[in-house]
Coordinates of C-alpha atoms in Angstrom, one line a residue:
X1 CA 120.5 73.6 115.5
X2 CA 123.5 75.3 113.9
X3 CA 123.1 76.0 110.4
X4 CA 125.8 76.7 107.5
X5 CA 125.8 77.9 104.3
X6 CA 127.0 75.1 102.1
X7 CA 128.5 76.1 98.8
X8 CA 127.9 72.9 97.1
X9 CA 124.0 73.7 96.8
X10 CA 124.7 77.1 97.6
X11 CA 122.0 77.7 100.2
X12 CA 121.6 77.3 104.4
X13 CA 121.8 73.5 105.7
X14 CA 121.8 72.0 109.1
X15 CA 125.6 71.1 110.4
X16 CA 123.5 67.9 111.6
X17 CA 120.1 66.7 110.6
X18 CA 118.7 65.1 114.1
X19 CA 120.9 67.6 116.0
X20 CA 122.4 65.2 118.2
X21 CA 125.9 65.9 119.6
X22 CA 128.9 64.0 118.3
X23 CA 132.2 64.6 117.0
X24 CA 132.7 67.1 114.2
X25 CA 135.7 67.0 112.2
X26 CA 137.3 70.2 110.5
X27 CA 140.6 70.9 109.0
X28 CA 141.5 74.7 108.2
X29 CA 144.1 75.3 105.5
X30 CA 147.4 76.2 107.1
X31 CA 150.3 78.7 106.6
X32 CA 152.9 78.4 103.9
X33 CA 155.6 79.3 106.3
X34 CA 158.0 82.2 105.0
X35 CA 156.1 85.4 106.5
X36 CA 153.3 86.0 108.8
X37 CA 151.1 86.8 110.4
X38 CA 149.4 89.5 108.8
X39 CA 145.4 90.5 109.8
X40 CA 144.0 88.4 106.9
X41 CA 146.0 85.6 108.3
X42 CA 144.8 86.4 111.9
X43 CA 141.1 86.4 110.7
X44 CA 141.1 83.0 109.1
X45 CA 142.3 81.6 112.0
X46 CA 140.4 83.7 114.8
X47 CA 136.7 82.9 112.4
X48 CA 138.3 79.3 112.5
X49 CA 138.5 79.3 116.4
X50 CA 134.8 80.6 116.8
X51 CA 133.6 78.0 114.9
X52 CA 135.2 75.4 117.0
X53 CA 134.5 77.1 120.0
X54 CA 130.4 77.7 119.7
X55 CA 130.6 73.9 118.7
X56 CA 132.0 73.1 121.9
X57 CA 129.9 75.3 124.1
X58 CA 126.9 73.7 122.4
X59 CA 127.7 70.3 123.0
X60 CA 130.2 68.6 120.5
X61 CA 133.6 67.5 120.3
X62 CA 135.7 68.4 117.9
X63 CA 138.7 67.2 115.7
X64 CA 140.6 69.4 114.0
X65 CA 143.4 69.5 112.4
X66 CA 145.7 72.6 110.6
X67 CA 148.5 72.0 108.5
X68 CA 151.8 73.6 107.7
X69 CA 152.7 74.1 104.0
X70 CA 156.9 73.5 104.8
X71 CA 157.8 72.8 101.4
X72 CA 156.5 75.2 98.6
X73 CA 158.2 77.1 95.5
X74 CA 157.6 80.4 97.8
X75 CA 159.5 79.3 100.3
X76 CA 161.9 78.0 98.3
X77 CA 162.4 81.0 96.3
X78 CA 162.1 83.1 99.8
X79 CA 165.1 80.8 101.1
X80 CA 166.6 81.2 97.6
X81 CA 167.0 85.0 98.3
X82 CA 168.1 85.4 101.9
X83 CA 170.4 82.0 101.9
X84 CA 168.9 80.3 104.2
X85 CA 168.0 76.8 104.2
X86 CA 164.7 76.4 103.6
X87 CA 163.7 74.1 106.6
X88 CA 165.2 76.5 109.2
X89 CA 163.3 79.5 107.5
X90 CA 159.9 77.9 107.3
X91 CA 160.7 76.9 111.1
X92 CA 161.2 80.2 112.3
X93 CA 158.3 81.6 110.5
X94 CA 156.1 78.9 111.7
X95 CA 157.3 79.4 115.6
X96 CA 156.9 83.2 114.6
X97 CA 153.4 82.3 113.7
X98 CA 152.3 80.0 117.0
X99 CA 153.6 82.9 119.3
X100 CA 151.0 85.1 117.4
X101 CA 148.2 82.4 117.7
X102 CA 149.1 82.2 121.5
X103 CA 148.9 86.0 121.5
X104 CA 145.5 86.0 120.5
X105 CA 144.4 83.2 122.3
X106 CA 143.4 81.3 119.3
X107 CA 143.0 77.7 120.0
X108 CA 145.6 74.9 119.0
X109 CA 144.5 72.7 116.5
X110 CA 144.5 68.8 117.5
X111 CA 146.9 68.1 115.0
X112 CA 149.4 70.1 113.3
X113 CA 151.2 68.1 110.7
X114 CA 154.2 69.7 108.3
X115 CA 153.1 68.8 104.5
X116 CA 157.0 66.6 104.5
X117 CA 155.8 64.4 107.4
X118 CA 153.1 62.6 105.1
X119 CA 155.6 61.9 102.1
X120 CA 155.1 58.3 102.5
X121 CA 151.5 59.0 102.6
X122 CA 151.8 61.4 99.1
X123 CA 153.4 58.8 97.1
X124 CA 150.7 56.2 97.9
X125 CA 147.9 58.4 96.8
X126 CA 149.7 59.7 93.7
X127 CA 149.9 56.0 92.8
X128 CA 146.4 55.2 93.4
X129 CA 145.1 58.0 91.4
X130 CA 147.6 56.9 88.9
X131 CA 146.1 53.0 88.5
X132 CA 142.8 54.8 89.1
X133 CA 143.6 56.7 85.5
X134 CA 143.1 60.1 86.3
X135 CA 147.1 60.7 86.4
X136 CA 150.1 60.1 84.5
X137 CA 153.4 60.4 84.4
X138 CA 156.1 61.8 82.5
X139 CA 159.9 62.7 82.5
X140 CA 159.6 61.7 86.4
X141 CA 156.9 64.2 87.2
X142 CA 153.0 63.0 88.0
X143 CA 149.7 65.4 86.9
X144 CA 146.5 65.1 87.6
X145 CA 144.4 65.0 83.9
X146 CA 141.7 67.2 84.3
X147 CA 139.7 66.2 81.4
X148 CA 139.4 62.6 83.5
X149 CA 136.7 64.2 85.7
X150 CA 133.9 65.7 84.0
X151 CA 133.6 67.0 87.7
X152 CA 136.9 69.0 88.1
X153 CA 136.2 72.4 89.5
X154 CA 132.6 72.3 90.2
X155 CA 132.9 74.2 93.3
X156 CA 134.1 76.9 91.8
X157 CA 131.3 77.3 89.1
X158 CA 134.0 78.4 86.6
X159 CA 134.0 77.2 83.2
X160 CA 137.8 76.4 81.8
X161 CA 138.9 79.7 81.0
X162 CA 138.2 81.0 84.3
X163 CA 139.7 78.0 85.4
X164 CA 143.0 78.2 83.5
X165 CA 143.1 81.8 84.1
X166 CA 142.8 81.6 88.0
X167 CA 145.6 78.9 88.2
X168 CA 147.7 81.0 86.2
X169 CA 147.2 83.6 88.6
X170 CA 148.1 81.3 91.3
X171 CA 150.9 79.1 90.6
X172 CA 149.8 77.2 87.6
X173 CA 152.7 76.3 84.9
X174 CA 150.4 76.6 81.8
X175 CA 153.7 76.0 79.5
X176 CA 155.0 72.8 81.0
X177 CA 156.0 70.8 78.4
X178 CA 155.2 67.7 80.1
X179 CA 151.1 68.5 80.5
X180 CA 148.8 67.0 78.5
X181 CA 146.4 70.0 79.1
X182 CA 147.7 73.7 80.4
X183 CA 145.2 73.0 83.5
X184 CA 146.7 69.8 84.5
X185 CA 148.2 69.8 88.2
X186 CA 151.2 68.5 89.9
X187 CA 151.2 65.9 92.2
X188 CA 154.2 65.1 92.2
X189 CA 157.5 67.5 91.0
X190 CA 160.2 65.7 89.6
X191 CA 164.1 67.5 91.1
X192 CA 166.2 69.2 88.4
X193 CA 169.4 67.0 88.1
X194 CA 171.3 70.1 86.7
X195 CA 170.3 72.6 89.6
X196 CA 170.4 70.3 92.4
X197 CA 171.7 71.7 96.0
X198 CA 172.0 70.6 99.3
X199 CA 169.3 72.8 100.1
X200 CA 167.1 71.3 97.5
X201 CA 164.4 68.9 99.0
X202 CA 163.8 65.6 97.5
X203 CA 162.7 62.6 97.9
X204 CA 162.8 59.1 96.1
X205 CA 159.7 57.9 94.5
X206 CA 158.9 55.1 91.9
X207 CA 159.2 58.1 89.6
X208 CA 162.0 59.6 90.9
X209 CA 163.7 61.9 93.5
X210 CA 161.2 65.2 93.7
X211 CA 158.8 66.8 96.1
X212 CA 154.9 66.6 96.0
X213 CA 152.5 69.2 94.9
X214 CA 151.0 71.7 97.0
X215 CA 147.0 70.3 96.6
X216 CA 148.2 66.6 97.2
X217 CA 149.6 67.4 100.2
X218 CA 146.6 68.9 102.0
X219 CA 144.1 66.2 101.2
X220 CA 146.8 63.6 102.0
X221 CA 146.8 65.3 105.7
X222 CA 143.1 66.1 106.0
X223 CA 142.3 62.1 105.3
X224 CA 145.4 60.7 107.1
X225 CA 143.8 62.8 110.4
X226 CA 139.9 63.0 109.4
X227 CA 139.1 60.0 107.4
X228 CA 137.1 59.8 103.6
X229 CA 135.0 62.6 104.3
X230 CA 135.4 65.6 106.2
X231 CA 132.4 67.6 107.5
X232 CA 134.0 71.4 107.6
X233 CA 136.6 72.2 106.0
X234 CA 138.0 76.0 105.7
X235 CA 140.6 78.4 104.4
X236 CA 140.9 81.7 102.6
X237 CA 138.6 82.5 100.3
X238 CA 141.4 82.9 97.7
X239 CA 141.7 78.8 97.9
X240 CA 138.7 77.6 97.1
X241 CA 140.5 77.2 92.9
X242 CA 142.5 76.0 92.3
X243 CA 143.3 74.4 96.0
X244 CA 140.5 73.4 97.5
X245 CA 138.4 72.1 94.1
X246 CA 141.8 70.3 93.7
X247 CA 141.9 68.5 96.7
X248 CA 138.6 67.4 95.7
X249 CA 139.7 66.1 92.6
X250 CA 142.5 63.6 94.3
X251 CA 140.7 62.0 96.7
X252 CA 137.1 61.6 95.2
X253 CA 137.6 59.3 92.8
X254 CA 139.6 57.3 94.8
X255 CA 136.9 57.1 97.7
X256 CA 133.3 57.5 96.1
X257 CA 132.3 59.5 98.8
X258 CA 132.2 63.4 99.3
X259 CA 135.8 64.8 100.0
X260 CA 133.9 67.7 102.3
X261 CA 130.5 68.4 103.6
X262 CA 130.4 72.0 104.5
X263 CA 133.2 74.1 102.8
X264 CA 134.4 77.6 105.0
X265 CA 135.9 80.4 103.2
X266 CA 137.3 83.0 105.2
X267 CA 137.3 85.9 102.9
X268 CA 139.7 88.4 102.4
X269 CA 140.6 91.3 104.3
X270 CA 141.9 94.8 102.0
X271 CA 144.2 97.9 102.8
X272 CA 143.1 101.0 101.0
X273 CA 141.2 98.8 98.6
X274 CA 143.7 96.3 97.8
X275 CA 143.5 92.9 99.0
X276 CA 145.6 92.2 101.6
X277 CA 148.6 90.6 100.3
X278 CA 152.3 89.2 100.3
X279 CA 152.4 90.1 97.1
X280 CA 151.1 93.3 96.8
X281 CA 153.2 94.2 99.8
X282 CA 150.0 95.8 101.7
X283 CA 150.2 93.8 105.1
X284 CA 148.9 94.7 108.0
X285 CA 150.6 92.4 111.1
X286 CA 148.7 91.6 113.6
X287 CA 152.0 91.6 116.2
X288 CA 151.9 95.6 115.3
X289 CA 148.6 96.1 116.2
X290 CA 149.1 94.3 119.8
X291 CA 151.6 96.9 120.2
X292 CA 148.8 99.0 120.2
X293 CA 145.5 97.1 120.9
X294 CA 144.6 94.3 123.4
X295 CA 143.9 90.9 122.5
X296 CA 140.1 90.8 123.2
X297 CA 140.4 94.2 121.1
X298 CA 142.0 92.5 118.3
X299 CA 139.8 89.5 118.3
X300 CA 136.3 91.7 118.5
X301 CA 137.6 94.1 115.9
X302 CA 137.8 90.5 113.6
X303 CA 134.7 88.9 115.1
X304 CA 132.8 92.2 114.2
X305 CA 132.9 90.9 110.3
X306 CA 131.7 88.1 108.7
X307 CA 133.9 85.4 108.0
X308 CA 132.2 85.0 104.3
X309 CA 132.3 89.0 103.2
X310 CA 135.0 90.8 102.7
X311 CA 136.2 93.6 104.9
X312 CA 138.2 96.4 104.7
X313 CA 141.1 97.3 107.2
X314 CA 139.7 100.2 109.3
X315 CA 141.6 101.6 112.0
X316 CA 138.6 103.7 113.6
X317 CA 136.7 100.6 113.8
X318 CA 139.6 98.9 115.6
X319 CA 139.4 102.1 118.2
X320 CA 135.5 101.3 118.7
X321 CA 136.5 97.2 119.3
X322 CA 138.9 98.4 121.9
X323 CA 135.8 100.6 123.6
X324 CA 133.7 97.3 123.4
X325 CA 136.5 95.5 124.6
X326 CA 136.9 97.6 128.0
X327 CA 132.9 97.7 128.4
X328 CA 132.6 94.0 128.2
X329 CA 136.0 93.5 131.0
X330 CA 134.4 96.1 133.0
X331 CA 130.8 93.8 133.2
X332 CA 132.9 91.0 134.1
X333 CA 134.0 92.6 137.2
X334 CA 131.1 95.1 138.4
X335 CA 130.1 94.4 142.0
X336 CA 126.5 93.8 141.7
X337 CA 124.1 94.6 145.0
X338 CA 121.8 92.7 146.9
X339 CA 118.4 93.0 144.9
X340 CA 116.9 90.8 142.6
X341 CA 119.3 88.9 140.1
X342 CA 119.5 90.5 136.3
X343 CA 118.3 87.8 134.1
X344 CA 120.2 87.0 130.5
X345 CA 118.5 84.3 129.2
X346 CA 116.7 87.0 126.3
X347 CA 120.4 87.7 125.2
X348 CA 120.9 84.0 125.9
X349 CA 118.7 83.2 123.2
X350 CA 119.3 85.4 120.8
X351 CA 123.1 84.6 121.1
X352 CA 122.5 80.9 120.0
X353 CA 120.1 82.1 117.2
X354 CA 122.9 84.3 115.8
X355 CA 126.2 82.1 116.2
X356 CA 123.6 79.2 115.0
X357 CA 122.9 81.3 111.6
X358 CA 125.9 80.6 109.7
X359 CA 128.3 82.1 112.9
X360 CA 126.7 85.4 112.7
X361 CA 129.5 86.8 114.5
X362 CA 128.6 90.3 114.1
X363 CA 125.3 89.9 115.1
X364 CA 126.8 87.7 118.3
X365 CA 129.3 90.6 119.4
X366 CA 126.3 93.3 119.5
X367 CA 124.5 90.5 121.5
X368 CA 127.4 90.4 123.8
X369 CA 127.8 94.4 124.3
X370 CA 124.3 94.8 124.9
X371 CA 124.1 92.5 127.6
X372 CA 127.2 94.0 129.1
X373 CA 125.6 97.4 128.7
X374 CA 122.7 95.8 130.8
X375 CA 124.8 94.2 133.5
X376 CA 126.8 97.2 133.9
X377 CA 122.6 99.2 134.5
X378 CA 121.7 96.3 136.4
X379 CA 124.6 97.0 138.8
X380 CA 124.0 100.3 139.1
X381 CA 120.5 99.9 140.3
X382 CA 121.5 96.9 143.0
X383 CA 120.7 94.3 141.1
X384 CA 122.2 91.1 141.7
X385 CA 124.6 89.8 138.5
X386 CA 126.8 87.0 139.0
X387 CA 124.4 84.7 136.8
X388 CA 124.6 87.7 134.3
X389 CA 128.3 87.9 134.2
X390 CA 129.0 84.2 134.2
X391 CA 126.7 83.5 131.2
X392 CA 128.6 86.7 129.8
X393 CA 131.7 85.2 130.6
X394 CA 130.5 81.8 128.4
X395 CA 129.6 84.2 125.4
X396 CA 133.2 85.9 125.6
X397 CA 134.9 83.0 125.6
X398 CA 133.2 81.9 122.0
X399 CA 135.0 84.6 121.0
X400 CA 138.6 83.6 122.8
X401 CA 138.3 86.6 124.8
X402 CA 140.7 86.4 128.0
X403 CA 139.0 89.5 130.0
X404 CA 140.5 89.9 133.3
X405 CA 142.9 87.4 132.9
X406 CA 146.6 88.0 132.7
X407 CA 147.3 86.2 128.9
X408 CA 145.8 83.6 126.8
X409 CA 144.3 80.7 128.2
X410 CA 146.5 78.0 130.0
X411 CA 145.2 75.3 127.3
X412 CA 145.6 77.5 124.7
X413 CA 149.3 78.6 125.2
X414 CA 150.2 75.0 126.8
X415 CA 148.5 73.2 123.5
X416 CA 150.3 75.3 120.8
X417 CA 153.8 75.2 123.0
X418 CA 153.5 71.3 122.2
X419 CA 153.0 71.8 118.6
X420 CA 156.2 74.2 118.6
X421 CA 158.2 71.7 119.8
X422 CA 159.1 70.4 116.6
X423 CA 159.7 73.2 114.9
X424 CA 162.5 74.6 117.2
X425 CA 163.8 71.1 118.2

């Protein structure tokens, strides 16, 4: 039974009480398309795709859904800069970032919505919230009043300060003039008359021509796709506030149910010490290191850390992944002899124990190497290990390793070629 760490009562619980198999539903933060994909990127994703993966192998379905943030004041300002209009450039980046997914053999999402194909959508949940009385408008933008929900921001366990300080850090307009409160969100931005541009994106709304907010537009997609409650939802670290405890905010009180069950945060992967950042200029690509590094190198290198502690970029210990990489393609394809067959049900069980611990995807790589190790002895003594290998083969492919295969996986590459459709149609 798979366990994971909840951080509304911030300890272990079961994914599923009776541990029947069914569907599980997850949505993973997407990318604000106007650069990518740099290793923390890559990690979010690839600790995304393990999850959904080990889920599969053990039994369930899965729907899940990643957006595309395609209208944003970063991209925007990005398009702002270079000149270019700002749907082309958040296309190109998002096609940029598929081909790196594919690359990796990271699985395709079900669903991969853009935040402008749910305006409709926006604009009815802005108005609910508003007759619900936990928004308001003014001067043809909407907010979210934070002082309506005694609730606002309890993931985070900040008090306000921390609160308003974080936003600031991340977006937040503290000095709007139209806010009742400094902390209050936008849900809905109302277009500058006086610096409108054909470039400018804009919508009509009963308040107005404008754009949405960045929160509103995730939990409109994650309920349009996933329904009232959602049971894992995930995302860098660096979004669980304001975004995440703001998505909570616009859909809870409009539901009465829990927004999420199980909250993932990826978290954040640092270069000499830094986090790893757009901002701070510190990126590390993941299309470099391919130039360099194979995909199954790539993706063990990632796997070989946590997705809920933070890492530090280390090239030495992407040399050992490549090492483990080679070992665990050479298992694959070791001629065995005729003795008796190497049995892995030991490493069978403890792989399950560690992927069901909170993905414990450290603990399962080890697991994996081992038993590749032992196949690799096994062979070498006569020992018959086909069983071995093909279990092996299972394990690796929790992982999205490819092996001795030529590329990604045919579903893989034919999945996210569908999504990319309409972004270079």
């Amino acid at each position: 039974m798979i366990q994971l760490y909840n951080p509304n009562t911030k300890g272990l619980e079961p994914l599923f009480e009776n541990g029947k198999k069914r569907e599980v539903s997850i949505y993973v933060c997407g990318i604000t398309p106007y650069d990518t994909t740099h290793l923390g990127h890559a990690f979010t994703y690839a600790s995304a795709d393990i999850l959904v993966r080990y889920l599969e192998f053990i039994g369930h379905s899965v729907r899940y859904v990643q957006n595309v943030t395609d209208v944003d004041d970063d991209i925007l300002r990005r398009a702002g800069k270079t000149g270019e209009d700002w749907k082309v450039l958040g296309d190109r980046w998002t096609a940029h970032f598929i081909e790196d997914m594919i690359a990796i053999n990271v699985r395709p999402p079900d669903h991969f919505p853009r935040a402008t194909e749910v305006i409709p959508e926006i604009i009815t949940t802005v108005s609910a919230l508003i007759e619900k009385g936990v928004a308001y408008e003014r001067n043809g933008s909407v907010y979210y009043e934070v002082r309506r929900n005694p609730d606002f921001g309890r993931l985070s366990g900040m008090d306000y300060e921390d609160m308003l300080a974080t936003a600031n850090e991340r977006g937040n307009y503290p000095d709007d003039p139209n806010k009742r409160d400094p902390l209050d969100f936008v849900l809905w931005q109302a277009a500058d008359p006086s610096r409108w541009t054909e470039n400018e994106p804009r919508w009509f709304s009963p308040w107005g021509q404008g754009r949405p907010g960045w929160h509103i537009e995730c939990s409109t997609m994650a309920t349009k796709f996933l329904g009232e409650t959602i049971d894992i939802h995930s995302g860098g670290a660096d979004l669980l506030f304001p975004h995440h405890c703001c998505e909570m905010a616009q859909i809870e009180p409009l539901t009465g149910q829990p927004f999420v069950r199980f909250w993932m945060h990826a978290a954040m992967v640092r270069q000499e010490g830094e986090k790893m950042s757009k901002s701070l200029g510190n990126l590390v690509w993941a299309r470099e290191l391919l130039q360099h590094y194979s995909a199954d190198a790539l993706r063990l290198y990632m796997a070989g850390h946590h997705y809920a502690i933070e890492w530090s970029h280390d090239p030495g210990m992407l040399d050992w992944a490549a090492l483990v990489a080679e070992r665990i393609r050479s298992a694959a394809v070791v001629q065995g002899g005729p003795g008796t067959q190497f049995d892995p049900a030991p490493w069978e069980l403890d792989f399950h124990a560690a992927l069901s611990d909170n993905l414990n995807s450290p603990r399962g790589v080890s697991i994996l190497d081992d038993l590749a190790v032992n196949i690799l002895l096994a062979a070498q003594r006569g020992e018959g290990v086909a069983a071995a290998q093909e279990k092996m083969r299972a394990f690796a492919g929790v992982f999205g390793l490819v092996l001795d295969a030529n590329g990604p996986g045919e579903e893989v590459a034919r999945g996210w070629r569908r999504h990319l459709e309409k972004f270079t149609a």
